[in-house]
PDB file of C-alpha atoms and ligand atoms in Angstrom:
ATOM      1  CA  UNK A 147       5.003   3.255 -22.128  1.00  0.00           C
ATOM      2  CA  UNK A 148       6.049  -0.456 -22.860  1.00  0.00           C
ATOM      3  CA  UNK A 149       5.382  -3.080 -20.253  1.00  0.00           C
ATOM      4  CA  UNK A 150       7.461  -6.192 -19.528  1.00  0.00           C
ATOM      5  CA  UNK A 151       5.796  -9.877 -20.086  1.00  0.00           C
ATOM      6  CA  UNK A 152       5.859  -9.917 -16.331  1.00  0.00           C
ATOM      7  CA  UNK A 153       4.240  -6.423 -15.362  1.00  0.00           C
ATOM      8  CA  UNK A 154       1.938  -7.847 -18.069  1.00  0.00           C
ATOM      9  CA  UNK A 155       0.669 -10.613 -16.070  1.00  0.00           C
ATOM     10  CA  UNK A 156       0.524  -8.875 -13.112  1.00  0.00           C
ATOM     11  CA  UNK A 157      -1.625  -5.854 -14.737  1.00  0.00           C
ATOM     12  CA  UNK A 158      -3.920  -8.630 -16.284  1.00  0.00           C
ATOM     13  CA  UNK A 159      -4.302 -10.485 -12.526  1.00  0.00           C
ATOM     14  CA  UNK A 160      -4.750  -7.318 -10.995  1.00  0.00           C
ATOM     15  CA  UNK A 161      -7.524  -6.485 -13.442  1.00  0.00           C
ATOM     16  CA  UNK A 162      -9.392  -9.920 -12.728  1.00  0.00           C
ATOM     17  CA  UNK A 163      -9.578  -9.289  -9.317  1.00  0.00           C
ATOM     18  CA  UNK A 164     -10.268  -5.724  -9.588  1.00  0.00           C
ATOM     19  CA  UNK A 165     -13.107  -6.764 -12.054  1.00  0.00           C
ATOM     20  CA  UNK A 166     -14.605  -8.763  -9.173  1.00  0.00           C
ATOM     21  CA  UNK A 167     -13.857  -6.783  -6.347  1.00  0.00           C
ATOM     22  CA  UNK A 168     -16.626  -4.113  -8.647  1.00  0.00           C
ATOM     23  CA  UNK A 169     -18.859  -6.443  -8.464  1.00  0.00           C
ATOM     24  CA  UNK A 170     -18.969  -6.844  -4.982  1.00  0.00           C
ATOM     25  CA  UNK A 171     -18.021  -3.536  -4.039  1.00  0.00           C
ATOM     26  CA  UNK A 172     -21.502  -2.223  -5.993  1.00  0.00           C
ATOM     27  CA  UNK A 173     -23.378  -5.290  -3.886  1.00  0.00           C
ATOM     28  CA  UNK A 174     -21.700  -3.854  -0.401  1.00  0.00           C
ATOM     29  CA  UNK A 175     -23.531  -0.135  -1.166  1.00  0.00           C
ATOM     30  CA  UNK A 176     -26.213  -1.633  -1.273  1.00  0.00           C
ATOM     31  CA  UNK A 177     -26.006  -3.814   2.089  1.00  0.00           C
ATOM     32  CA  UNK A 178     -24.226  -0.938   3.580  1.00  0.00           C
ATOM     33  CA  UNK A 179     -27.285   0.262   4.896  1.00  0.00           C
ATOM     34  CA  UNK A 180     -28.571  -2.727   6.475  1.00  0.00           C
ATOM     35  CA  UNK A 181     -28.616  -3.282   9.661  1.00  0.00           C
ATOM     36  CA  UNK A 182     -26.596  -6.807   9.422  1.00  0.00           C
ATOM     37  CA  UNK A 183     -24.257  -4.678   7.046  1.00  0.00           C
ATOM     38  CA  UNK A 184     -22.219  -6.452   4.424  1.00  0.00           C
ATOM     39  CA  UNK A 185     -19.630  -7.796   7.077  1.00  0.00           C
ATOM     40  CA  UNK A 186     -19.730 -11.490   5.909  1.00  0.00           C
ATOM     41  CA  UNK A 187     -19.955 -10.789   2.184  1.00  0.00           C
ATOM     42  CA  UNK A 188     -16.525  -8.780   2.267  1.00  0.00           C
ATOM     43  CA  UNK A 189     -14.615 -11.649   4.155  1.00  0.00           C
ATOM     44  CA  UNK A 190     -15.968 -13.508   0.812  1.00  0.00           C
ATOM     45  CA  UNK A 191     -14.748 -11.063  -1.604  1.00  0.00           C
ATOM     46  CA  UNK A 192     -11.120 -10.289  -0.589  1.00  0.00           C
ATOM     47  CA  UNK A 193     -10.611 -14.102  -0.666  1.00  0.00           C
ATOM     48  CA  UNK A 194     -12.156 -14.347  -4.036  1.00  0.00           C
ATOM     49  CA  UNK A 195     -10.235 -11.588  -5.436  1.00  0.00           C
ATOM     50  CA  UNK A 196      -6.848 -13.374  -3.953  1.00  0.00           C
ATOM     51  CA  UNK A 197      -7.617 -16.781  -5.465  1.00  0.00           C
ATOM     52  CA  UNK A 198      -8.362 -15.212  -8.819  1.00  0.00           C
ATOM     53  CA  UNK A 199      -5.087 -13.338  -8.568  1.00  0.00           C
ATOM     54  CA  UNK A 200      -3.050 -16.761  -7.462  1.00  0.00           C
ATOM     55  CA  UNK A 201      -4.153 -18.638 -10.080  1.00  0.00           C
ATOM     56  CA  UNK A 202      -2.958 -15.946 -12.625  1.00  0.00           C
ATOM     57  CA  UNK A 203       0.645 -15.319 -11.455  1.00  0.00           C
ATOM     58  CA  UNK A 204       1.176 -18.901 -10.442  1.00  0.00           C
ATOM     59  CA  UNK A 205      -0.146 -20.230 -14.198  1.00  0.00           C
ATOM     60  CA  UNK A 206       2.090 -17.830 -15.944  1.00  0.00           C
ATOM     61  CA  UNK A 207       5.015 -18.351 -13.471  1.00  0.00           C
ATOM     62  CA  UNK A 208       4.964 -21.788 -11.832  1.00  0.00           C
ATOM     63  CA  UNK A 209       8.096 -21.778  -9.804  1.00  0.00           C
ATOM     64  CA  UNK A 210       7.317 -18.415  -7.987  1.00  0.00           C
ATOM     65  CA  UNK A 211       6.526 -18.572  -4.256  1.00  0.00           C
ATOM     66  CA  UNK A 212       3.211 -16.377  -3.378  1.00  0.00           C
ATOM     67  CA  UNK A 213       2.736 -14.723  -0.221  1.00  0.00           C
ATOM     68  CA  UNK A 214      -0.815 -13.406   0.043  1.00  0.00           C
ATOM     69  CA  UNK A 215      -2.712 -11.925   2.675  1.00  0.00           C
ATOM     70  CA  UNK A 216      -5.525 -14.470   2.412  1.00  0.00           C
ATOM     71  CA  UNK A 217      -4.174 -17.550   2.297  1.00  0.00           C
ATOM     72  CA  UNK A 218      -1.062 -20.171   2.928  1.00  0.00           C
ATOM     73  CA  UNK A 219       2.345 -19.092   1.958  1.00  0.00           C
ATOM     74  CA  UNK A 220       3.822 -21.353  -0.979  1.00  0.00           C
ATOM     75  CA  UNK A 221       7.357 -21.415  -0.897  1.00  0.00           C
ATOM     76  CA  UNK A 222       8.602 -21.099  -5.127  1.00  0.00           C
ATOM     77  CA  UNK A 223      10.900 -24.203  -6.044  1.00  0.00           C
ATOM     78  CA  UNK A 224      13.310 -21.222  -7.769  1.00  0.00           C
ATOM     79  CA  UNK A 225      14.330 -19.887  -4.624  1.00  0.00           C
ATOM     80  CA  UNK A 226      15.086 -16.506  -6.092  1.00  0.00           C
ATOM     81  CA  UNK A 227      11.189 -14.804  -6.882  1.00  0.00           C
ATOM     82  CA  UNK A 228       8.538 -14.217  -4.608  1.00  0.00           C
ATOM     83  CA  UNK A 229       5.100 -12.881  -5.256  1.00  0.00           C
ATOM     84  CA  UNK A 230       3.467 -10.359  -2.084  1.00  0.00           C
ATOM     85  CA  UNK A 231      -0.198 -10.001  -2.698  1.00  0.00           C
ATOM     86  CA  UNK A 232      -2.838  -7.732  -1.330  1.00  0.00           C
ATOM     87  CA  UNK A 233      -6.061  -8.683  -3.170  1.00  0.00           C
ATOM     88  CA  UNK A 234      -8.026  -5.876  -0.954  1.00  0.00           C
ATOM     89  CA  UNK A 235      -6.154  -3.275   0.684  1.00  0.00           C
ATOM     90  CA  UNK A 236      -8.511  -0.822   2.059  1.00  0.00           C
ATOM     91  CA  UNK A 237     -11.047  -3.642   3.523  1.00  0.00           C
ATOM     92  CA  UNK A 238     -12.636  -1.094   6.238  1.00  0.00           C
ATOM     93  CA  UNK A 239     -13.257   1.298   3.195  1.00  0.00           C
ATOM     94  CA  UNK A 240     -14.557  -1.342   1.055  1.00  0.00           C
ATOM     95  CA  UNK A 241     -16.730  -2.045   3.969  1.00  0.00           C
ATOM     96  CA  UNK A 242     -18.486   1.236   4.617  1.00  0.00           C
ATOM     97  CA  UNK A 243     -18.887   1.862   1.082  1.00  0.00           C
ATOM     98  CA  UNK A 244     -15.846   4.514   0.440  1.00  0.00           C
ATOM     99  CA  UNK A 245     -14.096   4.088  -3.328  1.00  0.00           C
ATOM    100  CA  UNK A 246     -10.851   4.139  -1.726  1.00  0.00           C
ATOM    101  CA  UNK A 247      -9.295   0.555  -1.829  1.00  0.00           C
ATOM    102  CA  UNK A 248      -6.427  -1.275  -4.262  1.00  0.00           C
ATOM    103  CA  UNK A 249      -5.240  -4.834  -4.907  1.00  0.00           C
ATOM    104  CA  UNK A 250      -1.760  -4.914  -4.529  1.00  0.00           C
ATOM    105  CA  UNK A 251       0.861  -6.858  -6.602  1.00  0.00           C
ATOM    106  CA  UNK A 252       4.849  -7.017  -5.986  1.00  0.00           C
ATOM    107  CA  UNK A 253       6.960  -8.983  -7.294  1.00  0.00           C
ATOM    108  CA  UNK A 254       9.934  -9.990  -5.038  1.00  0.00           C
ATOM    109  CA  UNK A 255      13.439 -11.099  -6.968  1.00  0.00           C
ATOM    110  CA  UNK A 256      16.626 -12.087  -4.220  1.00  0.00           C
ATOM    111  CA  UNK A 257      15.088 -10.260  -1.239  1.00  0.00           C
ATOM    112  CA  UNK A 258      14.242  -6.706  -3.681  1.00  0.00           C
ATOM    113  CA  UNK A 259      11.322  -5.477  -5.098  1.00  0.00           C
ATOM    114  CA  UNK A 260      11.635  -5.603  -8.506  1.00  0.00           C
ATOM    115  CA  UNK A 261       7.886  -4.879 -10.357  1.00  0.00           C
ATOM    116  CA  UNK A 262       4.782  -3.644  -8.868  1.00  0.00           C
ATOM    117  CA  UNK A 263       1.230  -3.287  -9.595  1.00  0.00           C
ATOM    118  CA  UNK A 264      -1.848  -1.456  -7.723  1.00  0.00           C
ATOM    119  CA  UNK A 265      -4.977  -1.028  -8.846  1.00  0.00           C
ATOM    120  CA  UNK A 266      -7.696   1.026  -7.185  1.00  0.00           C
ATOM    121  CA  UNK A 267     -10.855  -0.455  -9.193  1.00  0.00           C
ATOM    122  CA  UNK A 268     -13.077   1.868  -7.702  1.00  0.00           C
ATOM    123  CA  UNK A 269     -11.281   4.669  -9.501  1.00  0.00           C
ATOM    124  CA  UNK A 270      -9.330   2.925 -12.557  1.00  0.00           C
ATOM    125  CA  UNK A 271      -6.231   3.850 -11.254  1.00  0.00           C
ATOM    126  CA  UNK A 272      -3.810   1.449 -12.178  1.00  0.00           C
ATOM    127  CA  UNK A 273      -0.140   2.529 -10.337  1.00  0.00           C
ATOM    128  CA  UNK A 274       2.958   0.155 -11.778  1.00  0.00           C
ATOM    129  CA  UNK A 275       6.774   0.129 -11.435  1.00  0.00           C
ATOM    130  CA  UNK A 276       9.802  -1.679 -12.642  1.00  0.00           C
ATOM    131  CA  UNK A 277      12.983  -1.340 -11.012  1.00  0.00           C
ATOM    132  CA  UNK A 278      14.859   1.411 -12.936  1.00  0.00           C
ATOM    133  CA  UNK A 279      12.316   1.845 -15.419  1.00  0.00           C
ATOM    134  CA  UNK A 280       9.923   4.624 -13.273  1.00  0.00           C
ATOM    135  CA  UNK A 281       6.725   4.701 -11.915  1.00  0.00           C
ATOM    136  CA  UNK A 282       3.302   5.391 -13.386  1.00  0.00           C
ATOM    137  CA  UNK A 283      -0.170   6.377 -12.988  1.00  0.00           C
ATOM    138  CA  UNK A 284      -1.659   5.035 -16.178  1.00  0.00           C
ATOM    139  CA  UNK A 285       0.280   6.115 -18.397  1.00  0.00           C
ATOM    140  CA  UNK A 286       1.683   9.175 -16.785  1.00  0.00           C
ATOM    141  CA  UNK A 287       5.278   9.019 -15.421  1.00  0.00           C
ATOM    142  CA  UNK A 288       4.901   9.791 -11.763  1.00  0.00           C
ATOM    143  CA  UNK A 289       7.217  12.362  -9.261  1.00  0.00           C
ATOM    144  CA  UNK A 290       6.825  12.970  -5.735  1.00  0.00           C
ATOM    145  CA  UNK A 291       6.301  16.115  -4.955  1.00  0.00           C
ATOM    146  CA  UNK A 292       8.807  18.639  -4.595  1.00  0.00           C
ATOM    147  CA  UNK A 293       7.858  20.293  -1.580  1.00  0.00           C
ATOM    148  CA  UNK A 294      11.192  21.292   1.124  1.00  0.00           C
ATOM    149  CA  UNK A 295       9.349  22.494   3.989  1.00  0.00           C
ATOM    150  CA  UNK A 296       7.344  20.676   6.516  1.00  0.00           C
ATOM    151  CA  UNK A 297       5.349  23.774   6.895  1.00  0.00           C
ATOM    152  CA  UNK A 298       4.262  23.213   3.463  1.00  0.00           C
ATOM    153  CA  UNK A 299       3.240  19.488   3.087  1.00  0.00           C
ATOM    154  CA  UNK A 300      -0.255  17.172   3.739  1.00  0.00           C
ATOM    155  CA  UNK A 301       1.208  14.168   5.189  1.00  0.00           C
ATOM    156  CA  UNK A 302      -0.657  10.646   5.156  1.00  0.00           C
ATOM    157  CA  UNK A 303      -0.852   8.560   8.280  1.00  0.00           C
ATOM    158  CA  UNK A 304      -2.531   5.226   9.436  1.00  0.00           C
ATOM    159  CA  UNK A 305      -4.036   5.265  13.002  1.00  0.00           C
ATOM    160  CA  UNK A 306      -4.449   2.352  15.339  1.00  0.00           C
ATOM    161  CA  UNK A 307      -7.903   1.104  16.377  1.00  0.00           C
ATOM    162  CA  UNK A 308      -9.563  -1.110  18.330  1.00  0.00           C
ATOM    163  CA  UNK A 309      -7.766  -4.315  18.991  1.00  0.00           C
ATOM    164  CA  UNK A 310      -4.563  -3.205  16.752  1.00  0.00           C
ATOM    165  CA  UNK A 311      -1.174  -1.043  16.846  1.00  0.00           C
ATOM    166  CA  UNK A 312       0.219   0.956  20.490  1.00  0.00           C
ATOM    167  CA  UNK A 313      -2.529   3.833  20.778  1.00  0.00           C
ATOM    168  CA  UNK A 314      -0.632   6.418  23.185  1.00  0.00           C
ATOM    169  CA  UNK A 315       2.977   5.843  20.900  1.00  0.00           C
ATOM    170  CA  UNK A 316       0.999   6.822  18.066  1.00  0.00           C
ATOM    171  CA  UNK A 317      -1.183   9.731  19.428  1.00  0.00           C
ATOM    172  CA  UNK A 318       2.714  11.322  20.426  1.00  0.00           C
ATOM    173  CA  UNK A 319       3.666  11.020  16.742  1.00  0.00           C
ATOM    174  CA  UNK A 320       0.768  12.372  15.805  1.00  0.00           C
ATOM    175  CA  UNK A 321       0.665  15.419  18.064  1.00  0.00           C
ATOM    176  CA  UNK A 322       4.698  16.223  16.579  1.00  0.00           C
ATOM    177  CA  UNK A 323       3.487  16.015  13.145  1.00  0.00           C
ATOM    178  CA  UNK A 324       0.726  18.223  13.121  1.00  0.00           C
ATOM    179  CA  UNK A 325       2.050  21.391  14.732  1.00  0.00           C
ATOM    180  CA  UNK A 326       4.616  20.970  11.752  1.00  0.00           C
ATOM    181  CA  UNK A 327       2.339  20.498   8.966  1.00  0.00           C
ATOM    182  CA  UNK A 328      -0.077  21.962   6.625  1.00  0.00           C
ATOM    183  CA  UNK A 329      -2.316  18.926   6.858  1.00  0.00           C
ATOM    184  CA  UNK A 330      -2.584  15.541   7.286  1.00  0.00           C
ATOM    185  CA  UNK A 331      -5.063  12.558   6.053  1.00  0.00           C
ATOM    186  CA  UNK A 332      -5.971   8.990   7.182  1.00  0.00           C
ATOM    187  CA  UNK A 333      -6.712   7.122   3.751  1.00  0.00           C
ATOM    188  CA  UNK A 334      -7.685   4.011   5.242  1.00  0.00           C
ATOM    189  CA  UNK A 335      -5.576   2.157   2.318  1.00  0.00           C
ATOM    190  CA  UNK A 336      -1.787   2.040   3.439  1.00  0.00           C
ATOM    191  CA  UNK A 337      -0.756   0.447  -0.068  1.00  0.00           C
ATOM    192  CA  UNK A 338      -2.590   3.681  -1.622  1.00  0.00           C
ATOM    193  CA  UNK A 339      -1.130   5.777   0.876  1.00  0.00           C
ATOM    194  CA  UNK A 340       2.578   5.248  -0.516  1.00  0.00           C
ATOM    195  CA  UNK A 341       0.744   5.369  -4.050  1.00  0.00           C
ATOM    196  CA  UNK A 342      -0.514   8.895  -3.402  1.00  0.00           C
ATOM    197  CA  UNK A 343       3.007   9.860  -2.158  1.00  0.00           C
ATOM    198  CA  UNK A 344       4.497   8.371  -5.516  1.00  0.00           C
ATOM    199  CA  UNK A 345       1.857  10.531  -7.370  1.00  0.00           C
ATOM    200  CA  UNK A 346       2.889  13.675  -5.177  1.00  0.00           C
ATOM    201  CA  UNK A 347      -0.691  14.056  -3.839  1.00  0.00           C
ATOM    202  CA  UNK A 348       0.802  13.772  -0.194  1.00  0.00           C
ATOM    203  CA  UNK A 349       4.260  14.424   0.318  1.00  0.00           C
ATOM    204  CA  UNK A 350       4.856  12.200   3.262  1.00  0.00           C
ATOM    205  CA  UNK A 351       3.773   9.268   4.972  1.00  0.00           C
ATOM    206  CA  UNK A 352       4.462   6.893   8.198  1.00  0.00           C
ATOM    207  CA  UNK A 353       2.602   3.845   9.272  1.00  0.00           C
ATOM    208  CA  UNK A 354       3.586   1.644  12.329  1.00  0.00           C
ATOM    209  CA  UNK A 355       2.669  -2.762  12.164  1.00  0.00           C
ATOM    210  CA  UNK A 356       1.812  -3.119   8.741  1.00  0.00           C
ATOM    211  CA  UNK A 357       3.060  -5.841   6.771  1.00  0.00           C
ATOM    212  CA  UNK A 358       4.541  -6.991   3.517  1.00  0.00           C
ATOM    213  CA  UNK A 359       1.811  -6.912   1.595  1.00  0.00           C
ATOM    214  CA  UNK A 360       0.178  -3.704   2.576  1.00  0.00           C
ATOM    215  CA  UNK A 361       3.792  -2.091   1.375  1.00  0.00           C
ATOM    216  CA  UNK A 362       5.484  -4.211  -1.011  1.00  0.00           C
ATOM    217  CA  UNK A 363       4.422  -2.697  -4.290  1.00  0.00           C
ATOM    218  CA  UNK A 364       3.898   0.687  -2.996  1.00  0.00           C
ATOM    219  CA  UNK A 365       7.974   1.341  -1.575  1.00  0.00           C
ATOM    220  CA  UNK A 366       8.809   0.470  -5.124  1.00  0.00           C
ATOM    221  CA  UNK A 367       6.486   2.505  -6.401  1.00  0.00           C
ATOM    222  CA  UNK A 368       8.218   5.851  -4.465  1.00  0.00           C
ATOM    223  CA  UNK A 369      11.686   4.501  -4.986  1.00  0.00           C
ATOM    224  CA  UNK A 370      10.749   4.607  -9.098  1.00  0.00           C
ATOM    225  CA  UNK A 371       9.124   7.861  -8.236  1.00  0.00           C
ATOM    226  CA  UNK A 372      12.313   9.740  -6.968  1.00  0.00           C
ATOM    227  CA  UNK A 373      11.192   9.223  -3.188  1.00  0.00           C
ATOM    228  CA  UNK A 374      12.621   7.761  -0.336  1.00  0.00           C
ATOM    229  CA  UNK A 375      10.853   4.839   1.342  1.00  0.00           C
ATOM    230  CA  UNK A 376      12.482   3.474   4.895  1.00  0.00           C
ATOM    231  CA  UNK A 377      11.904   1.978   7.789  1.00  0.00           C
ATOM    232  CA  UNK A 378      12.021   4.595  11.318  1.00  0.00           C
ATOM    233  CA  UNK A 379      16.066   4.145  11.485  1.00  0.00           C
ATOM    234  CA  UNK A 380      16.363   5.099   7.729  1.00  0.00           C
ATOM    235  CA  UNK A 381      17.083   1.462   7.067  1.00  0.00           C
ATOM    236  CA  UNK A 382      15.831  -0.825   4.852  1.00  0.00           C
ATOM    237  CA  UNK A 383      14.059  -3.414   7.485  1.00  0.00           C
ATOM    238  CA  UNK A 384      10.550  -2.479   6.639  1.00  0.00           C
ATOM    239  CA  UNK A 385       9.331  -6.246   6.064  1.00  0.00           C
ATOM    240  CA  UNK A 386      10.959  -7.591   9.595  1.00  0.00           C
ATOM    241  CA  UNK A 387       9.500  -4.090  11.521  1.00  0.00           C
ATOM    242  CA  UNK A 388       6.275  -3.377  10.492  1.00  0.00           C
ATOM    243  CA  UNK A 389       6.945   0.517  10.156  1.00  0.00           C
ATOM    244  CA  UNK A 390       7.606   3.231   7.583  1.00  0.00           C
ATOM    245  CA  UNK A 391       8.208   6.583   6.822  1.00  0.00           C
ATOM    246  CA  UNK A 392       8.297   8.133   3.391  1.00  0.00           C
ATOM    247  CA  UNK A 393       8.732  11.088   1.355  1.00  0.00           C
ATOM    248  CA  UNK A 394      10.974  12.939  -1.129  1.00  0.00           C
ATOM    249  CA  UNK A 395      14.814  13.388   0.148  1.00  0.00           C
ATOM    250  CA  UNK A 396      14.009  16.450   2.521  1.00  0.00           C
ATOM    251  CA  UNK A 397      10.693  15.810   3.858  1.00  0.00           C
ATOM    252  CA  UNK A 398      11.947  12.161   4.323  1.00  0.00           C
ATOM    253  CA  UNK A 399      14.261  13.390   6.497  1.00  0.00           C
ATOM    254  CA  UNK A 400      12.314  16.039   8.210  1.00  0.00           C
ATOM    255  CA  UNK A 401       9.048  13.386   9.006  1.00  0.00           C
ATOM    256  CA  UNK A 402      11.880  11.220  10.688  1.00  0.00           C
ATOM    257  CA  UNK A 403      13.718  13.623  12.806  1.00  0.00           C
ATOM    258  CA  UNK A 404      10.199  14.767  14.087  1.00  0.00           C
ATOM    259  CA  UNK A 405       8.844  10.942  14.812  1.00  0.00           C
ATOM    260  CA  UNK A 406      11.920  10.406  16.851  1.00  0.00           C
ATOM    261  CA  UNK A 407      11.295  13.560  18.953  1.00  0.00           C
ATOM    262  CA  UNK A 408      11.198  12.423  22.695  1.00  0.00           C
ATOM    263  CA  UNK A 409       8.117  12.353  24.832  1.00  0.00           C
ATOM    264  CA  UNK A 410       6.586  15.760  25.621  1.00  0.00           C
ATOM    265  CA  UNK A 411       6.208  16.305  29.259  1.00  0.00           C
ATOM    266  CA  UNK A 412       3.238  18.369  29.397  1.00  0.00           C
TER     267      UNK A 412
HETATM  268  C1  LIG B 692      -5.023  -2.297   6.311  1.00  0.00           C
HETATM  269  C2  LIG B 692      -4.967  -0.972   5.586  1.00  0.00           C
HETATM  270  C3  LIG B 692      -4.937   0.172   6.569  1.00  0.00           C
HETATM  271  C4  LIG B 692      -3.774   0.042   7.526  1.00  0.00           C
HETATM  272  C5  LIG B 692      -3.823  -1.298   8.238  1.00  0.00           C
HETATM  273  C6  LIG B 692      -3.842  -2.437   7.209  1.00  0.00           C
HETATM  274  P1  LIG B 692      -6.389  -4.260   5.067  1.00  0.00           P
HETATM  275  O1  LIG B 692      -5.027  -3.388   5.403  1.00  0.00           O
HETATM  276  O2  LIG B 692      -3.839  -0.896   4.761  1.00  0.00           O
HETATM  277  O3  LIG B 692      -4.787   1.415   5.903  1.00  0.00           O
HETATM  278  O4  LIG B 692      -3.871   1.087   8.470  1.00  0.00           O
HETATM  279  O5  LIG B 692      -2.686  -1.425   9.064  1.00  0.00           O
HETATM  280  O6  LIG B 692      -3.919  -3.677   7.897  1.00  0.00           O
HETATM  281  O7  LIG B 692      -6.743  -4.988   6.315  1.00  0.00           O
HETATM  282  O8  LIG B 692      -7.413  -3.316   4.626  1.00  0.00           O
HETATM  283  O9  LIG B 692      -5.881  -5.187   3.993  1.00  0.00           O
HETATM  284 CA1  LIG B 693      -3.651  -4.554   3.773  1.00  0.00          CA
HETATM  285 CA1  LIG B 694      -6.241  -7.062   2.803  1.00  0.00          CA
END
């Protein structure tokens, strides 16, 4: 599988950060059972992982504007590419000690996503994409899964908690999905959510107020993958509304017709 100069350099900053992110992420098992927990140590190591991952992609490409999750936008002096950076996706995993966290790397060219790059260090899964050139999983071309029926499918979700997201819009959504479905799963990562749909490990997927970088490189990565990636209309305003539903063509479809069903009365 060949690999542009750019995917390149976005492989080799997502390997830096991933490489540090280990580090830490061994440390944080080993606080997790503190009682102060590794609470403080974590707000260290996403921002760590961001810098080392900002440094790469703006040394390589010095025009670019970065958005990152950790830090000050810079606005690029080519107007035309934009990097969207999660260095830690997954944080409340990372947190309690569960392997299931990324660092996330898009690359944005006239509004479109053109490359992408996650890496779940904990695993050595490296996920990338280039527009019309497919999606992988290493070095295996990926599919979504081919699934037609709702009846059939494990669909991914991310729940509100404390202090974040509309708790009783979201417990409705939930309650129409699962008397349709064969199971569903919380991941706890939304950038490896859409990952796992690209890889056809879940065949759907909807989140509500995420943001750019927890999706960037992961709607590119189900677009390359044969999938369909949208916001609740079907539209393409995931950035601007926070929210989106995914799947292959029929499940897609299916996941939205069911999140739009009205309020039960009883
Ligand atoms: C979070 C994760 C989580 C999703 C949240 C995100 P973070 O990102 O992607 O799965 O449910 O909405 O904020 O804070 O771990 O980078
Ligand atoms: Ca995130
Ligand atoms: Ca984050």
């Amino acid at each position: 599988m060949a690999r542009s100069a750019l995917l390149n350099v976005m492989v080799q900053a997502a390997f830096k950060a991933g490489k540090s992110l280990s580090r830490d992420f061994g440390e944080v098992q080993n606080l997790q059972v503190s009682l102060k927990g590794p609470g403080d140590y974590v707000s260290q190591a996403d921002r760590k992982a961001e810098k080392l991952i900002r440094e790469e992609l703006m040394k390589a490409r010095p025009t670019y504007g970065f958005l990152g999750e950790e830090s000050e936008e810079i606005i690029g002096t080519d107007g035309a590419h934009r990097w969207i950076v999660d260095p830690l996706d997954g944080t409340t995993n990372f947190l309690h000690g569960m392997p299931c966290f990324a660092v996330s790397i898009a690359l944005e060219r006239n509004g479109e996503i053109v490359a992408a790059v996650l890496l779940n260090p904990a695993t050595d899964e490296l996920f990338t994409a280039e527009r019309g050139g497919g999606a992988f999983l290493n070095d295996r071309r990926l599919r979504v899964a081919a699934r037609k029926s709702l009846s059939d499918t494990v669909i991914g979700c991310g729940m509100p908690h404390l202090g974040r997201g509309n708790h009783g819009k979201f417990l409705i959504e939930q309650r129409h999905v699962m008397g349709e479905v064969a199971g569903m799963r919380c991941l706890g990562s939304a950038s490896l959510d859409l990952a796992y749909v690209a890889a056809g490990r879940l065949d759907g997927y909807w989140e509500r107020g995420l943001s750019a970088w927890d999706i960037a490189a992961g709607i590119l990565l189900i677009r390359e993958a044969g999938g369909y990636a949208t916001d609740f209309d079907g539209g393409n305003g995931m950035f601007e509304t926070g929210s989106i539903v995914c799947g292959n063509e029929y499940i897609h479809k299916a996941l939205r017709e069911v999140l739009h069903r009205p309020v039960p009365t009883r």
